[in-house]
Amino acid sequence: MEYISAKEAADKWGISQRRVAVLCAENRIADTQMVGNTWIIPACAQKPVDARYAENHKSENKGLKPFLKWAGGKGQLLKEIENFYPFDTGVTKYAEPFVGGGAVLFDILNKYDLEEIYISDINEELINTYCIIRDDVDQLVKMLSVIQDEFVPKSTEERKTYYMEKRSRFNDLKANGGITNNVEKAALMIFLNRTCFNGLYRVNKKGAFNVPMGAYKNPLICDKDNLHAVSDKLQNVTIVCGDYKKAEKFIDENTFAYFDPPYRPITQTASFTSYTEYDFDDNSQIELASFVNLLNDKGAKIVVSNSDPKNSNVNDNFFDDIYSSFKINRVEATRMISRSTDTRGKIKELLISNFK
């Protein structure tokens, strides 16, 4: 019998090599063999029929959840965003180029077993953490367990000292560690996120994380079960550190693409200090809209979320103008991060779509 490599099968079937390996491991391709550390597949093998979008193929793992708190996270809007999921229309791929905390990603991973998933973000530390959870979760859990055992029993003042030491170490790794996979940096990222004020990730213009410690009685720093569940689900996910434009080659007519860029400030004083050292201003929003139009021409199904400038100025048509050929849906959300609890109220946000 003639055989081809997993890479050759992936190219032949138009799916990822990682997906081919999963299909082989699940015995969904007959007569495959493991040679060394790679699979070989009969040259005559056909791509397995994929009917995984039907109700009875949805994942049984309902406990999967984001492993980080994230400013602008979409947990509260999931029911609104879910209305746009097109996976009952033959869409087989998902892309999220501003993945952040991944609320939508994990909701989709919980509910569907898609053929290919692509996530990316410009935040190097965030992407490092995703990669470590996927590729080295046991070491990560071991390190987080040590940190949790050291941190939780301490007094408030001892915790502050410990927190500042870890924050300094994180910033040193951030400045000098590059974007290579680093378990310690991922562990510190989760620790700081779980113990800092409001779970923020904020950096100054030099890129240094500068959020002070929050007040938590017994923070869960090592959520072992969820980290392992996330690791399992990320095995078939392509994770990229970089600009959203890198997703262009992945996104095609079979893709649902969700864009959740840094929100445009509703007022001059509402601007949240960036979670990277790069600003995302109006010109960046316009450039993103042009990119989204390019993907629209490719036939992808697209949803973009953003703030609604009409919350503060009913005459501000910024998004209505730059997405004039799209459908502008206004949905209600709660402002979760604000300097004053008095301003944490209901506001409108935008879900911009090319198909619904």
Tab-separated table of C-alpha atoms in Angstrom:
chain	number	residue	atom	x	y	z
A	1	MET	CA	0.000	0.000	0.000
A	2	GLU	CA	1.280	3.474	-0.881
A	3	TYR	CA	1.445	6.010	1.959
A	4	ILE	CA	1.695	9.782	2.197
A	5	SER	CA	2.794	11.967	5.102
A	6	ALA	CA	0.429	13.851	7.412
A	7	LYS	CA	1.605	17.081	5.786
A	8	GLU	CA	0.798	15.753	2.337
A	9	ALA	CA	-2.629	14.625	3.544
A	10	ALA	CA	-3.238	18.043	5.100
A	11	ASP	CA	-2.368	19.755	1.823
A	12	LYS	CA	-4.511	17.305	-0.143
A	13	TRP	CA	-7.587	17.746	2.073
A	14	GLY	CA	-7.175	21.463	2.790
A	15	ILE	CA	-6.943	21.086	6.568
A	16	SER	CA	-4.182	21.561	9.131
A	17	GLN	CA	-1.490	18.975	9.778
A	18	ARG	CA	-2.479	19.086	13.446
A	19	ARG	CA	-6.055	18.170	12.465
A	20	VAL	CA	-4.787	15.209	10.421
A	21	ALA	CA	-2.869	13.979	13.476
A	22	VAL	CA	-6.019	14.235	15.608
A	23	LEU	CA	-8.034	12.270	13.037
A	24	CYS	CA	-5.349	9.579	12.997
A	25	ALA	CA	-5.217	9.405	16.791
A	26	GLU	CA	-9.015	9.078	16.907
A	27	ASN	CA	-8.864	6.173	14.389
A	28	ARG	CA	-11.029	8.107	11.963
A	29	ILE	CA	-8.707	7.240	9.042
A	30	ALA	CA	-8.238	3.552	8.316
A	31	ASP	CA	-4.818	1.878	8.144
A	32	THR	CA	-2.769	4.818	9.402
A	33	GLN	CA	0.600	4.168	11.009
A	34	MET	CA	2.875	6.074	13.373
A	35	VAL	CA	6.452	6.206	12.080
A	36	GLY	CA	8.834	7.865	14.469
A	37	ASN	CA	6.888	10.876	15.715
A	38	THR	CA	4.664	11.411	12.702
A	39	TRP	CA	1.671	9.743	11.078
A	40	ILE	CA	1.585	8.257	7.595
A	41	ILE	CA	-1.714	7.819	5.777
A	42	PRO	CA	-2.764	5.567	2.889
A	43	ALA	CA	-2.525	7.580	-0.308
A	44	CYS	CA	-6.010	6.392	-1.295
A	45	ALA	CA	-7.605	7.521	1.999
A	46	GLN	CA	-10.491	9.957	1.749
A	47	LYS	CA	-10.963	12.937	4.024
A	48	PRO	CA	-13.340	11.837	6.844
A	49	VAL	CA	-16.868	13.172	6.547
A	50	ASP	CA	-17.242	16.094	8.957
A	51	ALA	CA	-20.739	16.490	10.360
A	52	ARG	CA	-19.584	17.957	13.637
A	53	TYR	CA	-21.811	21.007	13.596
A	54	ALA	CA	-24.960	19.022	14.295
A	55	GLU	CA	-26.403	19.142	17.797
A	56	ASN	CA	-25.341	15.619	18.683
A	57	HIS	CA	-21.702	16.419	17.877
A	58	LYS	CA	-21.366	19.301	20.298
A	59	SER	CA	-18.746	18.975	23.002
A	60	GLU	CA	-19.765	17.399	26.299
A	61	ASN	CA	-17.268	19.545	28.193
A	62	LYS	CA	-19.380	22.384	29.545
A	63	GLY	CA	-16.915	23.548	32.192
A	64	LEU	CA	-14.298	25.105	29.906
A	65	LYS	CA	-13.817	28.793	30.705
A	66	PRO	CA	-11.280	31.589	30.155
A	67	PHE	CA	-8.169	31.228	32.286
A	68	LEU	CA	-7.675	35.006	32.560
A	69	LYS	CA	-9.823	37.977	33.454
A	70	TRP	CA	-9.585	40.502	30.637
A	71	ALA	CA	-10.609	44.128	30.203
A	72	GLY	CA	-13.409	44.188	27.649
A	73	GLY	CA	-13.993	40.439	27.960
A	74	LYS	CA	-17.119	39.263	26.175
A	75	GLY	CA	-18.565	36.969	28.841
A	76	GLN	CA	-21.576	39.188	29.366
A	77	LEU	CA	-22.283	39.462	25.619
A	78	LEU	CA	-21.975	35.792	24.750
A	79	LYS	CA	-25.708	35.281	24.313
A	80	GLU	CA	-25.820	38.200	21.872
A	81	ILE	CA	-22.728	37.047	19.968
A	82	GLU	CA	-23.929	33.442	19.924
A	83	ASN	CA	-26.862	34.559	17.779
A	84	PHE	CA	-24.342	35.161	14.994
A	85	TYR	CA	-22.653	31.740	15.094
A	86	PRO	CA	-23.004	30.379	11.524
A	87	PHE	CA	-21.869	26.825	12.183
A	88	ASP	CA	-25.160	25.327	11.035
A	89	THR	CA	-24.562	26.730	7.535
A	90	GLY	CA	-21.510	24.658	6.593
A	91	VAL	CA	-18.887	26.965	8.123
A	92	THR	CA	-16.008	24.758	9.275
A	93	LYS	CA	-13.385	27.230	10.524
A	94	TYR	CA	-13.129	29.943	13.170
A	95	ALA	CA	-10.697	32.857	13.463
A	96	GLU	CA	-10.306	35.312	16.327
A	97	PRO	CA	-7.417	37.706	15.629
A	98	PHE	CA	-7.838	39.780	18.845
A	99	VAL	CA	-8.317	36.799	21.135
A	100	GLY	CA	-7.709	38.512	24.495
A	101	GLY	CA	-9.232	36.457	27.304
A	102	GLY	CA	-10.986	34.240	24.758
A	103	ALA	CA	-14.570	34.228	26.082
A	104	VAL	CA	-15.997	33.707	22.584
A	105	LEU	CA	-13.261	31.225	21.676
A	106	PHE	CA	-13.992	29.046	24.706
A	107	ASP	CA	-17.735	29.256	24.160
A	108	ILE	CA	-17.224	27.935	20.625
A	109	LEU	CA	-14.760	25.274	21.806
A	110	ASN	CA	-17.369	24.131	24.326
A	111	LYS	CA	-20.122	23.853	21.741
A	112	TYR	CA	-18.498	22.851	18.457
A	113	ASP	CA	-15.711	20.632	17.183
A	114	LEU	CA	-14.581	22.626	14.180
A	115	GLU	CA	-12.116	21.610	11.493
A	116	GLU	CA	-9.665	24.481	12.056
A	117	ILE	CA	-9.354	27.325	14.546
A	118	TYR	CA	-6.940	30.269	14.407
A	119	ILE	CA	-6.327	32.745	17.211
A	120	SER	CA	-3.834	35.574	17.474
A	121	ASP	CA	-3.004	38.652	19.482
A	122	ILE	CA	-0.283	41.277	19.461
A	123	ASN	CA	0.238	40.819	23.211
A	124	GLU	CA	3.300	38.562	23.399
A	125	GLU	CA	2.812	37.565	27.034
A	126	LEU	CA	-0.801	36.594	26.414
A	127	ILE	CA	0.089	34.429	23.414
A	128	ASN	CA	2.979	32.866	25.328
A	129	THR	CA	0.466	31.830	27.991
A	130	TYR	CA	-1.892	30.259	25.452
A	131	CYS	CA	1.021	28.339	23.929
A	132	ILE	CA	2.310	27.099	27.281
A	133	ILE	CA	-1.162	25.899	28.304
A	134	ARG	CA	-1.430	24.015	25.022
A	135	ASP	CA	2.090	22.588	24.960
A	136	ASP	CA	3.367	22.366	28.557
A	137	VAL	CA	0.403	22.503	30.926
A	138	ASP	CA	1.855	20.064	33.482
A	139	GLN	CA	4.875	22.262	34.161
A	140	LEU	CA	2.648	25.326	34.290
A	141	VAL	CA	0.317	23.737	36.840
A	142	LYS	CA	3.289	22.659	38.954
A	143	MET	CA	4.680	26.197	39.022
A	144	LEU	CA	1.297	27.801	39.739
A	145	SER	CA	0.677	25.362	42.593
A	146	VAL	CA	3.922	26.461	44.241
A	147	ILE	CA	3.030	30.144	43.815
A	148	GLN	CA	-0.445	29.592	45.251
A	149	ASP	CA	0.917	27.718	48.280
A	150	GLU	CA	3.437	30.506	48.893
A	151	PHE	CA	1.097	33.459	48.357
A	152	VAL	CA	-2.230	32.576	49.971
A	153	PRO	CA	-1.052	32.036	53.615
A	154	LYS	CA	0.798	35.373	53.749
A	155	SER	CA	-0.400	38.518	55.498
A	156	THR	CA	-1.508	41.477	53.394
A	157	GLU	CA	1.839	43.222	53.726
A	158	GLU	CA	3.750	40.036	52.966
A	159	ARG	CA	1.536	39.503	49.935
A	160	LYS	CA	2.320	43.004	48.654
A	161	THR	CA	6.048	42.344	48.909
A	162	TYR	CA	5.675	38.969	47.195
A	163	TYR	CA	3.444	40.461	44.497
A	164	MET	CA	5.907	43.253	43.719
A	165	GLU	CA	8.780	40.766	43.512
A	166	LYS	CA	6.814	38.639	41.033
A	167	ARG	CA	5.741	41.696	39.049
A	168	SER	CA	9.361	42.817	38.780
A	169	ARG	CA	10.416	39.349	37.668
A	170	PHE	CA	7.619	39.267	35.086
A	171	ASN	CA	8.684	42.620	33.656
A	172	ASP	CA	12.284	41.424	33.482
A	173	LEU	CA	11.206	38.339	31.524
A	174	LYS	CA	8.947	40.511	29.394
A	175	ALA	CA	11.790	42.865	28.514
A	176	ASN	CA	14.476	40.252	27.972
A	177	GLY	CA	12.762	36.956	27.221
A	178	GLY	CA	11.539	37.571	23.686
A	179	ILE	CA	8.462	35.728	22.443
A	180	THR	CA	9.785	32.208	22.905
A	181	ASN	CA	7.718	29.837	25.024
A	182	ASN	CA	8.457	30.474	28.677
A	183	VAL	CA	6.640	28.559	31.429
A	184	GLU	CA	7.710	30.928	34.208
A	185	LYS	CA	6.439	33.966	32.313
A	186	ALA	CA	3.099	32.235	31.696
A	187	ALA	CA	2.777	31.298	35.364
A	188	LEU	CA	3.541	34.869	36.420
A	189	MET	CA	1.041	36.183	33.868
A	190	ILE	CA	-1.727	34.084	35.438
A	191	PHE	CA	-0.616	34.865	39.000
A	192	LEU	CA	-0.592	38.619	38.390
A	193	ASN	CA	-3.922	38.473	36.589
A	194	ARG	CA	-5.500	36.568	39.483
A	195	THR	CA	-4.144	38.861	42.193
A	196	CYS	CA	-3.875	42.346	40.656
A	197	PHE	CA	-6.456	45.122	40.931
A	198	ASN	CA	-9.622	44.267	38.963
A	199	GLY	CA	-7.774	41.574	36.997
A	200	LEU	CA	-6.406	44.234	34.649
A	201	TYR	CA	-3.569	43.820	32.210
A	202	ARG	CA	-2.134	47.287	31.704
A	203	VAL	CA	1.309	48.436	30.634
A	204	ASN	CA	3.039	51.798	30.442
A	205	LYS	CA	4.615	53.249	27.298
A	206	LYS	CA	7.784	51.272	27.979
A	207	GLY	CA	5.766	48.068	28.023
A	208	ALA	CA	6.103	47.382	31.758
A	209	PHE	CA	3.123	45.847	33.571
A	210	ASN	CA	2.175	48.356	36.256
A	211	VAL	CA	-1.087	47.266	37.902
A	212	PRO	CA	-1.023	47.237	41.727
A	213	MET	CA	-2.109	44.277	43.845
A	214	GLY	CA	-5.825	43.821	44.409
A	215	ALA	CA	-7.644	42.823	47.588
A	216	TYR	CA	-8.603	39.139	47.389
A	217	LYS	CA	-9.051	36.962	50.449
A	218	ASN	CA	-8.401	33.597	48.821
A	219	PRO	CA	-7.624	33.958	45.097
A	220	LEU	CA	-7.654	30.824	42.934
A	221	ILE	CA	-4.257	31.043	41.288
A	222	CYS	CA	-3.968	27.454	40.066
A	223	ASP	CA	-7.229	26.270	38.504
A	224	LYS	CA	-5.783	22.876	37.630
A	225	ASP	CA	-8.895	21.247	36.158
A	226	ASN	CA	-9.728	24.157	33.879
A	227	LEU	CA	-6.136	24.535	32.695
A	228	HIS	CA	-6.021	20.875	31.685
A	229	ALA	CA	-9.414	21.177	29.960
A	230	VAL	CA	-8.228	24.274	28.087
A	231	SER	CA	-5.012	22.493	27.115
A	232	ASP	CA	-6.982	19.604	25.627
A	233	LYS	CA	-9.159	21.950	23.559
A	234	LEU	CA	-6.218	24.020	22.314
A	235	GLN	CA	-4.460	21.026	20.751
A	236	ASN	CA	-6.099	21.680	17.400
A	237	VAL	CA	-5.813	25.479	17.552
A	238	THR	CA	-3.279	27.521	15.590
A	239	ILE	CA	-1.900	30.198	17.944
A	240	VAL	CA	-0.084	33.184	16.447
A	241	CYS	CA	1.594	36.188	18.032
A	242	GLY	CA	1.171	39.171	15.786
A	243	ASP	CA	-0.998	41.679	13.988
A	244	TYR	CA	-4.535	40.733	12.972
A	245	LYS	CA	-3.529	40.942	9.300
A	246	LYS	CA	-1.630	37.670	9.663
A	247	ALA	CA	-5.021	35.938	9.676
A	248	GLU	CA	-5.677	36.807	6.029
A	249	LYS	CA	-4.306	33.557	4.595
A	250	PHE	CA	-6.336	31.462	7.050
A	251	ILE	CA	-9.671	33.205	6.568
A	252	ASP	CA	-11.716	32.102	3.561
A	253	GLU	CA	-15.329	31.490	2.565
A	254	ASN	CA	-15.554	28.625	5.089
A	255	THR	CA	-14.548	30.817	8.032
A	256	PHE	CA	-16.408	32.664	10.775
A	257	ALA	CA	-14.135	35.535	11.851
A	258	TYR	CA	-14.762	37.495	15.046
A	259	PHE	CA	-12.867	40.744	15.618
A	260	ASP	CA	-12.802	42.321	19.085
A	261	PRO	CA	-10.222	45.122	18.755
A	262	PRO	CA	-9.377	47.637	21.477
A	263	TYR	CA	-12.519	49.702	21.836
A	264	ARG	CA	-12.745	53.280	20.660
A	265	PRO	CA	-13.104	55.463	23.800
A	266	ILE	CA	-16.649	56.734	24.297
A	267	THR	CA	-15.356	59.938	25.890
A	268	GLN	CA	-11.995	61.683	26.104
A	269	THR	CA	-11.574	60.553	29.722
A	270	ALA	CA	-12.710	56.974	29.169
A	271	SER	CA	-9.580	55.750	27.404
A	272	PHE	CA	-8.199	52.660	29.140
A	273	THR	CA	-4.392	52.587	29.208
A	274	SER	CA	-3.320	50.067	26.599
A	275	TYR	CA	-2.707	46.395	27.266
A	276	THR	CA	0.224	46.657	24.890
A	277	GLU	CA	2.592	49.558	24.324
A	278	TYR	CA	0.883	50.262	20.982
A	279	ASP	CA	-2.107	52.576	20.563
A	280	PHE	CA	-5.166	51.596	18.531
A	281	ASP	CA	-6.481	54.971	17.407
A	282	ASP	CA	-9.116	56.026	14.872
A	283	ASN	CA	-6.728	55.461	11.983
A	284	SER	CA	-6.196	51.917	13.260
A	285	GLN	CA	-9.965	51.399	13.419
A	286	ILE	CA	-10.291	52.606	9.816
A	287	GLU	CA	-7.461	50.317	8.715
A	288	LEU	CA	-9.169	47.367	10.420
A	289	ALA	CA	-12.438	48.190	8.637
A	290	SER	CA	-10.605	48.075	5.310
A	291	PHE	CA	-9.173	44.677	6.202
A	292	VAL	CA	-12.612	43.422	7.199
A	293	ASN	CA	-13.963	44.562	3.833
A	294	LEU	CA	-11.202	42.559	2.150
A	295	LEU	CA	-12.298	39.450	4.039
A	296	ASN	CA	-15.908	40.184	3.177
A	297	ASP	CA	-14.910	40.026	-0.499
A	298	LYS	CA	-13.423	36.577	0.176
A	299	GLY	CA	-16.807	35.341	1.389
A	300	ALA	CA	-16.028	34.987	5.097
A	301	LYS	CA	-18.764	35.482	7.681
A	302	ILE	CA	-17.657	38.316	9.969
A	303	VAL	CA	-18.645	39.958	13.251
A	304	VAL	CA	-16.830	42.986	14.698
A	305	SER	CA	-17.522	44.344	18.178
A	306	ASN	CA	-16.816	47.846	19.427
A	307	SER	CA	-18.115	50.655	21.585
A	308	ASP	CA	-21.052	52.746	20.410
A	309	PRO	CA	-19.999	56.413	20.164
A	310	LYS	CA	-23.659	57.377	20.229
A	311	ASN	CA	-23.641	56.678	23.979
A	312	SER	CA	-22.099	60.125	24.401
A	313	ASN	CA	-22.800	61.807	21.061
A	314	VAL	CA	-25.855	60.810	19.023
A	315	ASN	CA	-24.335	62.516	15.990
A	316	ASP	CA	-21.131	60.491	16.047
A	317	ASN	CA	-21.408	58.161	13.038
A	318	PHE	CA	-17.817	56.949	13.041
A	319	PHE	CA	-18.566	53.216	12.904
A	320	ASP	CA	-21.732	53.639	10.865
A	321	ASP	CA	-19.574	55.350	8.246
A	322	ILE	CA	-16.542	53.059	8.137
A	323	TYR	CA	-18.775	49.957	8.135
A	324	SER	CA	-21.441	51.463	5.896
A	325	SER	CA	-21.902	48.254	3.879
A	326	PHE	CA	-22.351	46.130	7.026
A	327	LYS	CA	-25.246	45.643	9.420
A	328	ILE	CA	-24.835	47.664	12.633
A	329	ASN	CA	-26.441	45.925	15.623
A	330	ARG	CA	-26.662	47.848	18.907
A	331	VAL	CA	-26.787	45.682	22.031
A	332	GLU	CA	-26.882	46.478	25.735
A	333	ALA	CA	-23.829	45.840	27.899
A	334	THR	CA	-22.578	46.739	31.360
A	335	ARG	CA	-19.487	48.874	31.793
A	336	MET	CA	-17.341	46.718	34.085
A	337	ILE	CA	-14.193	48.824	34.443
A	338	SER	CA	-14.464	52.453	35.470
A	339	ARG	CA	-12.859	54.825	37.924
A	340	SER	CA	-16.187	55.288	39.677
A	341	THR	CA	-18.816	52.686	40.539
A	342	ASP	CA	-21.396	55.360	39.708
A	343	THR	CA	-20.534	55.058	36.018
A	344	ARG	CA	-20.637	51.277	35.855
A	345	GLY	CA	-24.013	51.152	34.155
A	346	LYS	CA	-25.782	49.948	31.058
A	347	ILE	CA	-24.443	51.219	27.744
A	348	LYS	CA	-24.806	50.267	24.106
A	349	GLU	CA	-22.130	48.344	22.248
A	350	LEU	CA	-21.889	47.438	18.582
A	351	LEU	CA	-21.953	44.049	16.899
A	352	ILE	CA	-21.181	44.735	13.247
A	353	SER	CA	-21.926	41.908	10.828
A	354	ASN	CA	-21.812	41.214	7.105
A	355	PHE	CA	-24.496	38.518	7.194
A	356	LYS	CA	-27.040	39.076	9.978
